[in-house]
Amino acid sequence: MSKRRAIEGHIRSFEEISDIMGAMKNLAVLETQKLGRLLSAQERVVSTMQAAGTDLLAFYPEALPPNEKTRRLYLAIGSERGLCGDYNDKVLSAIEERLQGESDTAPILLTVGGKLAARLAEHRYATASIEGPSVAEEVQPVMTRIMDRVQELQAREAPGLPLTMTVISHLVET
């Protein structure tokens, strides 16, 4: 009898785990849908900003600083909790690939996401990190913190030395 109770207990445990996993899956689907809507809106904003920048420079080319010298800022976007398979590994490999060619001016490495930041904490170029979003509602505040941090980093640079930003995230690099 005791073996039967033990087996029934295991079956109940598995059923509870199955229920929890189902609930987590449903939450993940909802978050993915929210992020999909957010992403398409952000892509339209970026496209509009790029077109506006191109138009501005076409009519006012002097808006760009004459100095060719810049300092590189790499914005590496990783995951907050590390529940995304090899996402952070791909970002790390892209970072290392980009940083191999850096030699003149030490680049700045700004990371977003707790797991990625932890893995890069001792990196020689790691300058700052920002906690990443966990749910769709946190994306906008995190983006605001990123822009505030970029402004702070630019303010630290010598006058006339602009930062040139490269964003590294998963397989997309801009």
Backbone as JSON, one array per atom type, in Angstrom:
{
  "sequence": "MSKRRAIEGHIRSFEEISDIMGAMKNLAVLETQKLGRLLSAQERVVSTMQAAGTDLLAFYPEALPPNEKTRRLYLAIGSERGLCGDYNDKVLSAIEERLQGESDTAPILLTVGGKLAARLAEHRYATASIEGPSVAEEVQPVMTRIMDRVQELQAREAPGLPLTMTVISHLVET",
  "N": [[0.8, -1.19, 0.0], [1.95, 1.24, 0.74], [3.75, 1.78, -1.29], [2.05, 2.24, -3.38], [0.75, 4.59, -2.51], [2.94, 6.3, -2.51], [3.53, 6.36, -5.24], [1.16, 7.49, -6.2], [1.38, 9.95, -4.94], [3.62, 10.97, -6.3], [2.52, 11.17, -8.86], [0.54, 13.12, -8.42], [2.24, 15.24, -7.81], [3.55, 15.57, -10.28], [1.35, 16.31, -11.82], [0.73, 18.78, -10.63], [3.06, 20.18, -11.23], [2.82, 20.18, -13.99], [0.53, 21.8, -14.27], [1.56, 24.22, -13.31], [3.59, 24.7, -15.19], [1.99, 24.99, -17.47], [0.61, 27.36, -16.83], [2.79, 29.13, -16.73], [3.58, 29.01, -19.4], [1.33, 30.17, -20.65], [1.53, 32.79, -19.6], [3.96, 33.53, -20.75], [3.27, 33.53, -23.48], [1.41, 35.63, -23.53], [3.1, 37.8, -22.8], [4.85, 37.74, -24.98], [3.13, 38.44, -27.06], [2.48, 41.07, -26.26], [5.02, 42.25, -26.41], [5.5, 41.95, -29.13], [3.67, 43.74, -30.3], [4.7, 46.1, -29.23], [7.27, 46.09, -30.33], [6.79, 46.4, -33.11], [5.77, 48.99, -33.16], [7.98, 50.4, -32.19], [9.82, 49.88, -34.23], [8.68, 51.36, -36.32], [9.01, 53.94, -35.26], [11.81, 54.13, -35.16], [12.42, 53.93, -37.89], [11.2, 56.28, -38.84], [12.73, 58.17, -37.44], [15.26, 57.69, -38.56], [14.81, 58.46, -41.21], [14.22, 61.16, -40.8], [16.67, 62.03, -39.77], [18.35, 61.57, -41.98], [17.22, 63.35, -43.84], [17.71, 65.78, -42.47], [20.55, 65.85, -42.45], [20.99, 65.98, -45.18], [20.24, 68.56, -45.86], [21.59, 70.09, -43.98], [24.56, 69.52, -43.72], [26.64, 70.35, -42.13], [25.89, 69.86, -39.57], [26.95, 67.58, -38.54], [29.76, 66.8, -36.52], [32.97, 68.12, -37.35], [35.19, 66.7, -36.59], [36.81, 63.69, -37.05], [37.47, 61.83, -35.22], [36.23, 59.57, -32.88], [34.71, 57.99, -30.03], [34.04, 54.64, -29.34], [30.96, 53.24, -28.35], [29.56, 50.47, -27.06], [26.51, 49.03, -26.86], [25.22, 46.47, -25.25], [22.7, 44.18, -25.29], [21.28, 41.97, -23.23], [19.75, 39.16, -21.54], [17.54, 39.4, -18.71], [16.97, 37.44, -16.81], [18.05, 35.1, -17.82], [16.63, 33.05, -19.08], [16.54, 32.31, -21.74], [17.67, 30.38, -23.45], [20.52, 30.09, -25.47], [20.88, 32.8, -25.8], [22.33, 34.91, -24.38], [24.91, 33.89, -24.73], [25.29, 34.15, -27.5], [25.2, 36.93, -27.73], [27.43, 37.6, -26.16], [29.48, 36.42, -27.7], [29.3, 37.98, -30.02], [30.02, 40.44, -28.95], [32.69, 39.99, -28.14], [33.81, 39.49, -30.66], [33.5, 42.01, -31.91], [35.02, 43.63, -30.21], [37.6, 42.74, -30.53], [38.9, 44.1, -32.58], [39.37, 46.58, -31.51], [41.61, 49.05, -30.53], [42.81, 51.61, -30.47], [41.34, 53.85, -28.97], [40.01, 53.18, -25.85], [37.08, 51.39, -25.85], [33.67, 51.9, -24.73], [31.64, 49.84, -22.8], [28.4, 49.16, -22.38], [26.06, 47.39, -20.65], [22.91, 45.7, -20.76], [20.67, 43.96, -18.81], [20.6, 41.51, -16.34], [21.87, 38.88, -16.29], [23.69, 38.95, -18.44], [25.22, 41.17, -17.68], [26.37, 40.2, -15.32], [28.07, 38.24, -16.33], [29.85, 39.77, -17.73], [31.02, 41.4, -15.88], [33.7, 41.57, -15.03], [35.0, 42.3, -17.31], [37.37, 44.03, -19.28], [36.55, 46.36, -20.64], [34.07, 46.88, -19.61], [31.82, 49.22, -18.54], [29.39, 50.2, -17.51], [26.22, 49.0, -16.28], [22.8, 48.12, -16.76], [19.76, 47.23, -15.3], [17.7, 44.9, -16.9], [14.48, 44.68, -18.63], [11.73, 42.78, -17.28], [9.14, 42.28, -17.89], [6.77, 43.35, -20.4], [5.79, 45.9, -19.74], [7.91, 47.12, -18.49], [9.74, 47.84, -20.41], [9.78, 50.46, -21.61], [10.56, 52.23, -19.39], [13.14, 51.14, -18.97], [14.38, 51.71, -21.41], [14.44, 54.47, -21.22], [16.21, 54.75, -19.04], [18.49, 53.74, -20.26], [19.01, 55.68, -22.24], [19.44, 57.92, -20.59], [21.75, 57.08, -19.3], [23.53, 56.86, -21.46], [23.69, 59.57, -22.16], [24.93, 60.54, -19.84], [27.42, 59.23, -20.06], [28.34, 60.38, -22.46], [28.62, 63.01, -21.61], [30.84, 62.82, -19.98], [32.92, 62.6, -21.73], [35.6, 64.16, -23.58], [35.2, 67.52, -24.75], [33.82, 67.81, -27.99], [34.38, 65.23, -28.72], [32.62, 62.84, -29.93], [30.44, 60.09, -29.06], [30.19, 56.99, -30.71], [27.7, 54.82, -31.27], [27.14, 51.33, -31.13], [24.8, 48.85, -31.28], [24.35, 45.75, -29.82], [22.57, 42.9, -29.97], [21.3, 39.77, -29.53], [21.02, 38.32, -32.6], [21.02, 40.58, -34.03], [22.59, 43.46, -35.1], [23.22, 46.86, -34.93]],
  "CA": [[0.0, 0.0, 0.0], [2.75, 2.45, 0.84], [4.32, 2.06, -2.62], [0.97, 2.82, -4.19], [0.6, 5.98, -2.05], [4.11, 7.05, -2.99], [3.36, 6.57, -6.68], [0.07, 8.47, -6.35], [1.95, 11.24, -4.56], [4.45, 11.42, -7.43], [1.63, 11.54, -9.96], [-0.02, 14.43, -8.06], [3.32, 16.24, -7.96], [3.72, 15.81, -11.71], [0.18, 17.07, -12.29], [0.91, 20.16, -10.16], [4.13, 20.78, -12.05], [2.23, 20.4, -15.32], [-0.33, 22.98, -14.17], [2.43, 25.4, -13.17], [4.23, 24.92, -16.49], [0.97, 25.52, -18.37], [0.39, 28.76, -16.47], [3.97, 29.88, -17.16], [3.51, 29.09, -20.86], [0.33, 31.17, -20.99], [2.1, 34.11, -19.31], [4.98, 33.81, -21.77], [2.58, 33.86, -24.73], [0.87, 36.99, -23.37], [4.21, 38.75, -22.86], [5.35, 37.75, -26.36], [2.19, 39.24, -27.85], [2.66, 42.48, -25.88], [6.3, 42.71, -26.96], [5.35, 42.03, -30.58], [3.03, 45.03, -30.61], [5.65, 47.14, -28.86], [8.37, 46.06, -31.29], [6.4, 47.0, -34.39], [5.67, 50.45, -32.95], [9.34, 50.93, -32.08], [10.43, 49.84, -35.56], [8.17, 52.52, -37.06], [9.65, 55.13, -34.7], [13.21, 54.12, -35.61], [12.41, 54.24, -39.32], [10.89, 57.71, -38.97], [13.9, 58.92, -36.96], [16.33, 57.57, -39.55], [14.44, 59.3, -42.35], [14.38, 62.56, -40.39], [18.11, 62.3, -39.69], [18.87, 61.63, -43.35], [16.77, 64.64, -44.39], [18.43, 66.86, -41.8], [21.93, 65.91, -42.92], [20.99, 66.36, -46.59], [20.12, 70.01, -45.93], [22.53, 70.72, -43.04], [25.66, 68.57, -43.48], [27.52, 70.88, -41.09], [25.39, 69.43, -38.26], [27.89, 66.57, -38.06], [31.01, 67.41, -36.08], [34.04, 67.94, -38.33], [36.19, 65.81, -36.03], [36.61, 62.29, -37.45], [37.77, 60.98, -34.09], [35.09, 59.26, -32.01], [34.92, 56.88, -29.1], [33.01, 53.63, -29.56], [30.11, 52.8, -27.25], [28.83, 49.25, -27.4], [25.34, 48.76, -26.02], [24.96, 45.03, -25.36], [21.42, 43.89, -24.67], [21.15, 40.56, -22.88], [18.51, 38.82, -20.82], [17.54, 39.73, -17.29], [16.95, 36.24, -15.97], [18.77, 33.99, -18.42], [15.73, 31.96, -19.47], [16.4, 32.43, -23.2], [18.59, 29.49, -24.15], [21.89, 30.59, -25.68], [20.79, 34.22, -26.16], [23.47, 35.66, -23.84], [26.13, 33.38, -25.35], [25.41, 34.77, -28.82], [25.54, 38.34, -27.52], [28.83, 37.61, -25.7], [30.36, 36.14, -28.82], [29.29, 39.16, -30.89], [30.79, 41.47, -28.26], [34.11, 39.65, -28.26], [34.19, 39.67, -32.06], [33.6, 43.45, -32.18], [36.05, 44.25, -29.38], [38.94, 42.3, -30.94], [39.5, 45.1, -33.43], [39.54, 47.85, -30.79], [42.95, 49.22, -29.97], [43.18, 53.01, -30.27], [40.67, 54.41, -27.81], [39.27, 52.14, -25.14], [35.64, 51.55, -26.04], [32.8, 51.82, -23.57], [30.72, 48.72, -22.91], [27.22, 49.34, -21.54], [25.26, 46.17, -20.76], [21.53, 45.69, -20.27], [20.27, 42.6, -18.46], [21.37, 41.0, -15.21], [22.71, 37.72, -16.59], [24.8, 39.39, -19.29], [26.06, 42.05, -16.87], [27.15, 39.37, -14.4], [29.12, 37.54, -17.08], [30.81, 40.76, -18.23], [31.39, 42.29, -14.78], [35.16, 41.72, -14.94], [35.54, 42.6, -18.63], [38.21, 45.24, -19.21], [35.86, 47.54, -21.15], [32.75, 47.04, -18.97], [31.74, 50.54, -17.93], [28.15, 50.35, -16.76], [25.17, 48.04, -16.6], [21.45, 48.53, -16.43], [18.86, 46.09, -15.14], [16.82, 44.76, -18.06], [13.06, 44.5, -18.34], [11.24, 41.41, -17.07], [7.84, 42.22, -18.55], [6.63, 44.38, -21.44], [5.57, 47.21, -19.15], [9.19, 47.67, -18.03], [10.61, 48.16, -21.54], [9.93, 51.92, -21.77], [11.45, 52.79, -18.36], [14.52, 50.69, -19.19], [14.9, 52.49, -22.53], [14.73, 55.81, -20.69], [17.45, 54.64, -18.25], [19.6, 53.57, -21.2], [19.32, 56.98, -22.85], [20.03, 58.76, -19.54], [23.13, 56.6, -19.07], [24.33, 57.25, -22.63], [23.94, 61.0, -22.02], [25.95, 60.69, -18.8], [28.69, 58.79, -20.62], [28.78, 61.38, -23.42], [29.03, 64.2, -20.86], [32.18, 62.56, -19.43], [33.92, 62.64, -22.79], [36.18, 65.46, -23.89], [34.37, 68.29, -25.69], [34.09, 67.55, -29.4], [34.64, 63.8, -28.96], [31.32, 62.17, -29.83], [30.36, 58.63, -28.94], [29.56, 56.3, -31.82], [27.09, 53.68, -30.61], [26.8, 50.11, -31.82], [23.92, 48.04, -30.44], [24.52, 44.33, -30.04], [21.51, 42.15, -29.3], [21.04, 38.49, -30.16], [21.66, 38.25, -33.91], [20.85, 41.86, -34.71], [23.59, 44.45, -34.73], [23.01, 48.09, -35.67]],
  "C": [[0.85, 1.26, 0.0], [3.4, 2.8, -0.5], [3.27, 2.72, -3.5], [0.76, 4.29, -3.8], [1.75, 6.85, -2.55], [3.98, 7.36, -4.47], [2.26, 7.59, -6.94], [0.55, 9.88, -5.98], [2.82, 11.83, -5.67], [3.58, 11.89, -8.59], [0.99, 12.9, -9.67], [1.01, 15.54, -8.22], [3.53, 16.59, -9.42], [2.55, 16.6, -12.29], [0.27, 18.53, -11.86], [1.97, 20.87, -10.98], [3.61, 21.08, -13.45], [1.34, 21.63, -15.32], [0.5, 24.26, -14.09], [3.09, 25.73, -14.5], [3.24, 25.48, -17.5], [0.69, 26.99, -18.1], [1.57, 29.63, -16.92], [3.98, 30.05, -18.68], [2.51, 30.15, -21.29], [0.82, 32.59, -20.73], [3.14, 34.5, -20.36], [4.34, 34.19, -23.1], [2.01, 35.27, -24.66], [1.98, 38.04, -23.46], [4.77, 38.86, -24.28], [4.43, 38.58, -27.25], [2.33, 40.72, -27.55], [3.94, 43.03, -26.51], [6.25, 42.82, -28.47], [4.72, 43.34, -31.0], [3.99, 46.18, -30.33], [6.79, 47.24, -29.89], [7.97, 46.7, -32.61], [6.26, 48.5, -34.27], [7.06, 51.06, -32.88], [10.05, 50.9, -33.43], [9.96, 51.0, -36.41], [8.82, 53.81, -36.57], [11.09, 55.23, -35.2], [13.29, 54.49, -37.09], [12.14, 55.73, -39.56], [12.08, 58.56, -38.54], [15.04, 58.86, -37.95], [16.04, 58.45, -40.77], [14.61, 60.77, -42.01], [15.85, 62.94, -40.31], [18.74, 62.43, -41.05], [18.47, 62.95, -44.01], [17.53, 65.8, -43.78], [19.84, 66.99, -42.34], [22.03, 66.28, -44.4], [20.96, 67.88, -46.73], [21.12, 70.74, -45.05], [23.69, 69.77, -42.74], [26.63, 69.05, -42.4], [27.06, 70.49, -39.68], [26.28, 68.32, -37.68], [29.17, 67.25, -37.61], [32.12, 67.14, -37.1], [35.1, 66.94, -37.87], [35.87, 64.36, -36.43], [36.81, 61.35, -36.27], [36.53, 60.81, -33.21], [35.52, 58.18, -31.02], [33.75, 55.93, -29.25], [32.28, 53.32, -28.26], [29.35, 51.58, -27.74], [27.73, 49.05, -26.38], [24.96, 47.31, -26.24], [23.7, 44.7, -24.58], [21.28, 42.38, -24.49], [19.85, 40.31, -22.15], [18.66, 39.17, -19.34], [17.66, 38.49, -16.43], [17.68, 35.05, -16.56], [17.9, 32.82, -18.84], [15.54, 31.91, -20.99], [17.4, 31.57, -23.95], [19.98, 30.08, -24.25], [21.93, 32.06, -26.09], [22.02, 35.0, -25.68], [24.79, 35.19, -24.43], [26.36, 34.02, -26.72], [25.79, 36.25, -28.7], [27.0, 38.45, -27.08], [29.8, 37.38, -26.85], [30.43, 37.31, -29.8], [30.1, 40.3, -30.26], [32.27, 41.21, -28.43], [34.62, 39.86, -29.69], [34.41, 41.15, -32.37], [34.77, 44.08, -31.43], [37.46, 43.81, -29.76], [39.64, 43.36, -31.76], [39.75, 46.43, -32.75], [40.94, 47.95, -30.23], [43.26, 50.67, -29.64], [42.6, 53.58, -28.97], [39.87, 53.31, -27.15], [37.78, 52.37, -25.32], [34.9, 51.47, -24.71], [31.84, 50.67, -23.81], [29.61, 48.91, -21.88], [26.33, 48.12, -21.73], [23.88, 46.37, -20.15], [21.15, 44.24, -20.01], [21.19, 42.02, -17.4], [22.31, 39.86, -15.52], [23.92, 38.12, -17.43], [25.76, 40.26, -18.49], [26.94, 41.25, -15.91], [28.31, 38.68, -15.11], [30.19, 38.5, -17.58], [31.35, 41.68, -17.14], [32.89, 42.55, -14.72], [35.8, 42.05, -16.29], [36.28, 43.94, -18.59], [37.51, 46.49, -19.72], [34.5, 47.78, -20.49], [32.73, 48.34, -18.19], [30.52, 50.66, -17.03], [27.19, 49.24, -17.16], [23.85, 48.57, -16.1], [20.61, 47.27, -16.31], [17.9, 46.07, -16.32], [15.37, 44.59, -17.66], [12.71, 43.03, -18.15], [9.9, 41.2, -17.74], [7.73, 43.41, -19.5], [6.48, 45.78, -20.86], [6.86, 47.89, -18.67], [10.1, 48.11, -19.17], [10.84, 49.67, -21.65], [10.8, 52.55, -20.67], [12.91, 52.37, -18.53], [15.14, 51.48, -20.35], [15.25, 53.91, -22.08], [16.02, 55.78, -19.87], [18.66, 54.47, -19.16], [20.0, 54.93, -21.79], [19.93, 57.95, -21.83], [21.49, 58.38, -19.31], [24.03, 56.97, -20.24], [24.65, 58.75, -22.56], [25.0, 61.28, -20.96], [27.34, 60.33, -19.33], [29.23, 59.81, -21.63], [29.28, 62.63, -22.71], [30.42, 64.04, -20.25], [33.29, 62.69, -20.46], [34.44, 64.07, -22.99], [35.27, 66.2, -24.86], [34.79, 68.01, -27.13], [34.41, 66.1, -29.72], [33.32, 63.05, -28.81], [31.47, 60.66, -29.64], [29.68, 58.08, -30.18], [29.02, 54.99, -31.25], [26.82, 52.54, -31.58], [25.97, 49.28, -30.85], [24.1, 46.58, -30.82], [23.44, 43.6, -29.25], [21.19, 40.92, -30.14], [21.75, 38.42, -31.51], [21.59, 39.55, -34.67], [21.89, 42.83, -34.18], [23.34, 45.68, -35.59], [23.97, 49.16, -35.25]]
}
